[in-house]
Coordinates of N, CA and C in Angstrom, one line a residue:
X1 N -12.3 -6.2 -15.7 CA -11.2 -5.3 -16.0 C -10.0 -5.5 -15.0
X2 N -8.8 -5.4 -15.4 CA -7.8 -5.7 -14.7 C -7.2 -4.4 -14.3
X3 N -7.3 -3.7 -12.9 CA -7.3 -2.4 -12.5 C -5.4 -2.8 -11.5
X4 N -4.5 -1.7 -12.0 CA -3.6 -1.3 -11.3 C -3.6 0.0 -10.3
X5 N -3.2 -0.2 -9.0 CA -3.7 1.0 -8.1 C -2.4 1.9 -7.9
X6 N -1.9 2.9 -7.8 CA -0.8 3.6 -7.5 C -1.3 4.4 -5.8
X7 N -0.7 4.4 -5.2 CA -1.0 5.4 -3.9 C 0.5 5.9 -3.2
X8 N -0.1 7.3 -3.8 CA 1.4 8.4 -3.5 C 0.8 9.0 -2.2
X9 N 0.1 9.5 -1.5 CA 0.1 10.0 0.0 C -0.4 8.7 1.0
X10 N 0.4 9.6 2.1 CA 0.1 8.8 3.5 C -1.2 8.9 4.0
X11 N -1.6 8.0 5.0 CA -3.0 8.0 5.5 C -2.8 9.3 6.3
X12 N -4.0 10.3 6.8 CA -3.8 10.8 7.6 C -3.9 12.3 7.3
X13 N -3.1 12.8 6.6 CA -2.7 13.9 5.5 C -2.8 14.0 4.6
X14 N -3.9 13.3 3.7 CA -4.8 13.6 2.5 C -5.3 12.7 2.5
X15 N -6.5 12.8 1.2 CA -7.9 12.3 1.4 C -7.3 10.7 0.1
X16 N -6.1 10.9 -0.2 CA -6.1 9.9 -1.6 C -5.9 7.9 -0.9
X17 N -5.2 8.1 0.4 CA -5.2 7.1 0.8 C -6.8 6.2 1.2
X18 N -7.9 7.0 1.7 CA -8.7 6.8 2.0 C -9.4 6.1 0.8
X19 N -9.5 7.2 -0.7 CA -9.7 7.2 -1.5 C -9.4 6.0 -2.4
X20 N -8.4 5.8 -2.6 CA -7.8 4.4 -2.9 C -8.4 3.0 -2.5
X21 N -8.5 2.8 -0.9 CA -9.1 1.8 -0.3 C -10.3 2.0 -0.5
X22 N -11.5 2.7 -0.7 CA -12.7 2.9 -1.3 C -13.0 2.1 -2.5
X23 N -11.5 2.9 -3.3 CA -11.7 2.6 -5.0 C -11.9 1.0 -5.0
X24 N -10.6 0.5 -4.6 CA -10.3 -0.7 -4.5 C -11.3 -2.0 -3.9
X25 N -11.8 -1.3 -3.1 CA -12.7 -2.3 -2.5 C -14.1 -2.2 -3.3
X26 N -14.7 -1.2 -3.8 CA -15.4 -1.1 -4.7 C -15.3 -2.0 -5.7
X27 N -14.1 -1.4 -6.4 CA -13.8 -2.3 -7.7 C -14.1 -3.8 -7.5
X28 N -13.6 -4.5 -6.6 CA -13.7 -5.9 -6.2 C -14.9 -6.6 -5.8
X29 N -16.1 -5.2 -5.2 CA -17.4 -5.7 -5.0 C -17.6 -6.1 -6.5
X30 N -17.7 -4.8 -7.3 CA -18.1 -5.1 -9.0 C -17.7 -6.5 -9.6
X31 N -16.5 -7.1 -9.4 CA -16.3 -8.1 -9.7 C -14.8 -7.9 -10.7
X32 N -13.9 -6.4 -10.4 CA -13.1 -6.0 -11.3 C -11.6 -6.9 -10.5
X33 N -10.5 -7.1 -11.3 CA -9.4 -7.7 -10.7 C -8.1 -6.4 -10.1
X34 N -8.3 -6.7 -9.1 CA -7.1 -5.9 -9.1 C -6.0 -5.9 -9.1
X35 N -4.9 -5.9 -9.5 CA -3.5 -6.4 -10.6 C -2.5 -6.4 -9.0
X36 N -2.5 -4.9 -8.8 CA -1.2 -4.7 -7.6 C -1.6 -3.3 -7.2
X37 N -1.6 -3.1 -5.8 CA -2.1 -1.8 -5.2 C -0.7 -1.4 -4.7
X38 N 0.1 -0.7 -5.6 CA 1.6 -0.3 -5.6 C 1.7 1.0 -4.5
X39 N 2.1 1.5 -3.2 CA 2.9 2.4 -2.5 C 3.8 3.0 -3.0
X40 N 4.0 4.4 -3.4 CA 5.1 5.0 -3.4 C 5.3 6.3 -2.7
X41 N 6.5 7.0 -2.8 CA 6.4 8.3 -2.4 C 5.9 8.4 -0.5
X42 N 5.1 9.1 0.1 CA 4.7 9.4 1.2 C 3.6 8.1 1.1
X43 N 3.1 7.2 0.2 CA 2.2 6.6 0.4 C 2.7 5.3 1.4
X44 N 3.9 4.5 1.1 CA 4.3 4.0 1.5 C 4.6 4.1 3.6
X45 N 3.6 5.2 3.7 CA 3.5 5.0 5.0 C 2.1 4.5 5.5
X46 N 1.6 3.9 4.7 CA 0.3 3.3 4.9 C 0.4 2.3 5.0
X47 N 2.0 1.4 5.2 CA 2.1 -0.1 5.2 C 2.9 -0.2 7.0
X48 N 2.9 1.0 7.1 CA 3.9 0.5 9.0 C 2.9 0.3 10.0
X49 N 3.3 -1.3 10.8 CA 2.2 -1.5 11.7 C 2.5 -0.8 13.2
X50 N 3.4 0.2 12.9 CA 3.5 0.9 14.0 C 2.2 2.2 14.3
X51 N 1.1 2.4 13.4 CA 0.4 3.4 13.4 C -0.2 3.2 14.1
X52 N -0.9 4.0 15.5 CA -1.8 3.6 16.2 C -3.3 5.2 16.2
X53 N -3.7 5.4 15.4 CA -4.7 6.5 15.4 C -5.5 6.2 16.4
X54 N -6.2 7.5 17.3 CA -7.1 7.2 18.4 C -7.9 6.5 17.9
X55 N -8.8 5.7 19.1 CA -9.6 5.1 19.0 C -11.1 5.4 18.4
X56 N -11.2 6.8 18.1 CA -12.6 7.2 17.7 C -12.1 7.4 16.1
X57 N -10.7 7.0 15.3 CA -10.8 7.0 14.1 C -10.3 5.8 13.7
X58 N -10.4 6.3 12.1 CA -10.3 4.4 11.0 C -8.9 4.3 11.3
X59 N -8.6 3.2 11.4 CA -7.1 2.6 11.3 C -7.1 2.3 10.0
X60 N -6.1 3.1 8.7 CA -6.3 2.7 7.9 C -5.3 2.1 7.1
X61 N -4.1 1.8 8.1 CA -3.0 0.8 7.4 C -4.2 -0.9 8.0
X62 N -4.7 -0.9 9.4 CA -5.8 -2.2 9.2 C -6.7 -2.5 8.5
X63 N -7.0 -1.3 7.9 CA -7.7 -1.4 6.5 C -7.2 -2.3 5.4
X64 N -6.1 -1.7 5.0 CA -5.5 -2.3 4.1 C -5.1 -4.1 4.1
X65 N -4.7 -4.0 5.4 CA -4.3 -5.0 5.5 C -4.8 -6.0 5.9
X66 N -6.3 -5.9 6.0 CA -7.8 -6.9 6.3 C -7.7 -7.1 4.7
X67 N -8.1 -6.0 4.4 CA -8.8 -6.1 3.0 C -7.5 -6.4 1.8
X68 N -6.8 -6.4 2.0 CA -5.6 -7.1 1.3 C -5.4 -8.7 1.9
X69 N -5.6 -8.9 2.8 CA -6.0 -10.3 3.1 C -7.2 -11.1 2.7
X70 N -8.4 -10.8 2.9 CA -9.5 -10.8 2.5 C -9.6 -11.1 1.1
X71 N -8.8 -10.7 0.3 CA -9.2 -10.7 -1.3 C -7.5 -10.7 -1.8
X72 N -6.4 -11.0 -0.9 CA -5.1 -11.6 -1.6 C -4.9 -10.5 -2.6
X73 N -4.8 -9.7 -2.1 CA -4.5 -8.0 -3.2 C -2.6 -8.3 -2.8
X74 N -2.2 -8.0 -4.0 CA -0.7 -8.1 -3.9 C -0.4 -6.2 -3.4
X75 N 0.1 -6.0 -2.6 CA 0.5 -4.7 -2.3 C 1.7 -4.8 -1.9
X76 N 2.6 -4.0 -2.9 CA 3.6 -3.7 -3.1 C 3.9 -2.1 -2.1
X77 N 5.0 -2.0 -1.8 CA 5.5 -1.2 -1.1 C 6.9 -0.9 -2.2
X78 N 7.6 0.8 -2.3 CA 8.6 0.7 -2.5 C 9.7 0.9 -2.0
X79 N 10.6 0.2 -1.9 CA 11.4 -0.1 -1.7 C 12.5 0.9 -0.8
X80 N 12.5 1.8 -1.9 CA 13.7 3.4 -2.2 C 12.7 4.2 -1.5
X81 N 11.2 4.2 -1.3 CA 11.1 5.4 -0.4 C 10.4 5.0 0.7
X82 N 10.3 4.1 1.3 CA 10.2 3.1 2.0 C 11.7 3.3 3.1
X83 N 12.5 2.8 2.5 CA 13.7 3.1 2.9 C 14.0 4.4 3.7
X84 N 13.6 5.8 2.9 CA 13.8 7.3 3.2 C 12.6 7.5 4.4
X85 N 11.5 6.8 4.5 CA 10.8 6.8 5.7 C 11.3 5.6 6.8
X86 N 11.8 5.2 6.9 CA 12.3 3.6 7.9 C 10.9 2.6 8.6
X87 N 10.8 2.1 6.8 CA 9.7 1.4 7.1 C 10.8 0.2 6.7
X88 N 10.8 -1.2 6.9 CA 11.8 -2.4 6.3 C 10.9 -3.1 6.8
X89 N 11.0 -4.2 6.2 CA 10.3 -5.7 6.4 C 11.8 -6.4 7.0
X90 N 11.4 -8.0 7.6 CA 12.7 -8.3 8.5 C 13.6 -8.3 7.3
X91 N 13.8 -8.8 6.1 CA 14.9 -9.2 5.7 C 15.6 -7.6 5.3
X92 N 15.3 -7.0 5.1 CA 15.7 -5.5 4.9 C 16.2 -5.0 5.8
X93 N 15.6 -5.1 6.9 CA 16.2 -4.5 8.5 C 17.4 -5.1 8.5
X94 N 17.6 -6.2 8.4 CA 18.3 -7.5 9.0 C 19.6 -6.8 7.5
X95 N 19.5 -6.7 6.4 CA 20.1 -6.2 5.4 C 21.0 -5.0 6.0
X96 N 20.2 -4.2 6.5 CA 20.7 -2.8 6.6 C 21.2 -2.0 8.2
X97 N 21.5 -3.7 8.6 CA 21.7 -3.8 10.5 C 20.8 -3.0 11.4
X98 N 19.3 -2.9 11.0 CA 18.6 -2.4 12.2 C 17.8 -3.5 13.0
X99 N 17.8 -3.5 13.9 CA 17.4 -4.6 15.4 C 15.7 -5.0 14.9
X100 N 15.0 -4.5 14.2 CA 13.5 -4.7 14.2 C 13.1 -4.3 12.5
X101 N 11.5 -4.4 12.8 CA 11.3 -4.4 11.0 C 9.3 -3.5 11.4
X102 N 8.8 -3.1 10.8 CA 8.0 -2.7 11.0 C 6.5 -2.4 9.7
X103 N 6.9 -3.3 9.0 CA 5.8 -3.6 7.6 C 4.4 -4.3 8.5
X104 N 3.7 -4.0 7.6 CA 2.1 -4.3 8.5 C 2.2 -5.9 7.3
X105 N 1.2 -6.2 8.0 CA 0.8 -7.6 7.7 C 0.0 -7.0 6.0
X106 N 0.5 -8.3 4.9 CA -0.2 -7.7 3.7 C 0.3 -7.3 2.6
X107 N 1.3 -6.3 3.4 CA 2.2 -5.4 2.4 C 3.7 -6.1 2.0
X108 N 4.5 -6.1 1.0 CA 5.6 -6.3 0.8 C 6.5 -5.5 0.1
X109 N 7.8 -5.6 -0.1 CA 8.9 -4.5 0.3 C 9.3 -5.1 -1.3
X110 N 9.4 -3.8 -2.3 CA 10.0 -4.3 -3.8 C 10.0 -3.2 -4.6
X111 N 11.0 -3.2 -5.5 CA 11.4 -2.0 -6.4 C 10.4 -1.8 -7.4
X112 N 10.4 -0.3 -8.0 CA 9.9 0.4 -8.8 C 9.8 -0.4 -10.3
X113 N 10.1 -2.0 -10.4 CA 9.8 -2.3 -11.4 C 8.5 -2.7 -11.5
X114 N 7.9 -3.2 -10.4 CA 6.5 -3.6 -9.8 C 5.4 -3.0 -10.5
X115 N 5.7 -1.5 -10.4 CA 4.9 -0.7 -10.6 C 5.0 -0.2 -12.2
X116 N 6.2 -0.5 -13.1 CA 6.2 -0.9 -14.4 C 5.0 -1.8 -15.0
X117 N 5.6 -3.2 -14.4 CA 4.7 -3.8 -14.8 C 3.4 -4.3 -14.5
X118 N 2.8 -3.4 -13.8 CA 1.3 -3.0 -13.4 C 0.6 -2.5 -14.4
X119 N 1.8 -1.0 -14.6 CA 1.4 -0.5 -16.0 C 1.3 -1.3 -17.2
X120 N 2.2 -2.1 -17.3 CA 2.1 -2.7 -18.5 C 0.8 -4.0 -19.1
X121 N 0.6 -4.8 -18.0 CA -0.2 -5.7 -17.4 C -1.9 -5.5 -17.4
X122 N -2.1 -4.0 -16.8 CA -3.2 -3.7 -16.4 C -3.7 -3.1 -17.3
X123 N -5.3 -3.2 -17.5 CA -6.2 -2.1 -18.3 C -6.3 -0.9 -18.3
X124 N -5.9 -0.5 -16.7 CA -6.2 1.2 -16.0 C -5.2 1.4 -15.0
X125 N -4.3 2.2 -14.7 CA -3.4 2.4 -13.8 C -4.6 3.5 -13.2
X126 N -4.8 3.9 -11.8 CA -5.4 4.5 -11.1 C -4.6 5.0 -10.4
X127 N -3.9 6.2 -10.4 CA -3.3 7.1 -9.4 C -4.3 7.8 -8.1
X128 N -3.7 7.9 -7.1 CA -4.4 8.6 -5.9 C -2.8 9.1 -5.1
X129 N -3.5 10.9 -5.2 CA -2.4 11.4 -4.7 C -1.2 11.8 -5.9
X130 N -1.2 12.8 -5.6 CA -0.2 13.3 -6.3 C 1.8 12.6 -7.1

């Protein structure tokens, strides 16, 4: 099955980011495809490699970003809210004259069409998070 992922909250402050990387990594044990693990909304703060959570908890933007390496998961970030939190990859920073860029390894910076055609592409769109 060809599974599209949506993830609308941030790590940290609800359980759907966690949830997601669960799903996701599940799905791929089974042997399912995963299309594009699209960020939006507050989720899109699960791609900044500026998070440093103590040491006695999961880092779960390195989550993502092992396991999006690991298995070449295309994870989309958007773009527009992405932006409203000051997350940019270099070419965006560099776009919008700020000195630095702060996307995690994994993730990449693209508009809400992405996530169209996820929908369109995919067998199951899987939301997590509101």
């Amino acid at each position: 099955m060809k599974i599209g992922v949506l993830v609308n909250e941030g790590p940290y402050t609800h359980e759907a980011s966690d949830s997601a990387y669960n799903f996701v990594k599940a799905a791929l044990e089974k042997g399912h495809e995963i299309f594009r693990v699209f960020f939006y909304h507050d989720g899109v703060n699960n791609s900044t490699r500026l998070t440093e959570p103590p040491r006695d908890d999961r880092h779960i933007v390195n989550r993502w970003s092992e396991l999006g390496k690991a298995h070449n998961l295309d994870m989309v970030v958007c773009i527009a809210a992405a932006q409203r939190r000051g997350i940019m990859d270099e070419s965006e920073a560099k776009r919008q004259g700020k000195d630095a860029n702060n996307i995690a390894d994994g993730f990449r910076i693209s508009g809400l069409g992405q996530l169209v055609e996820a929908g369109i592409q995919c067998d199951r769109l899987v939301t997590f998070g509101d």
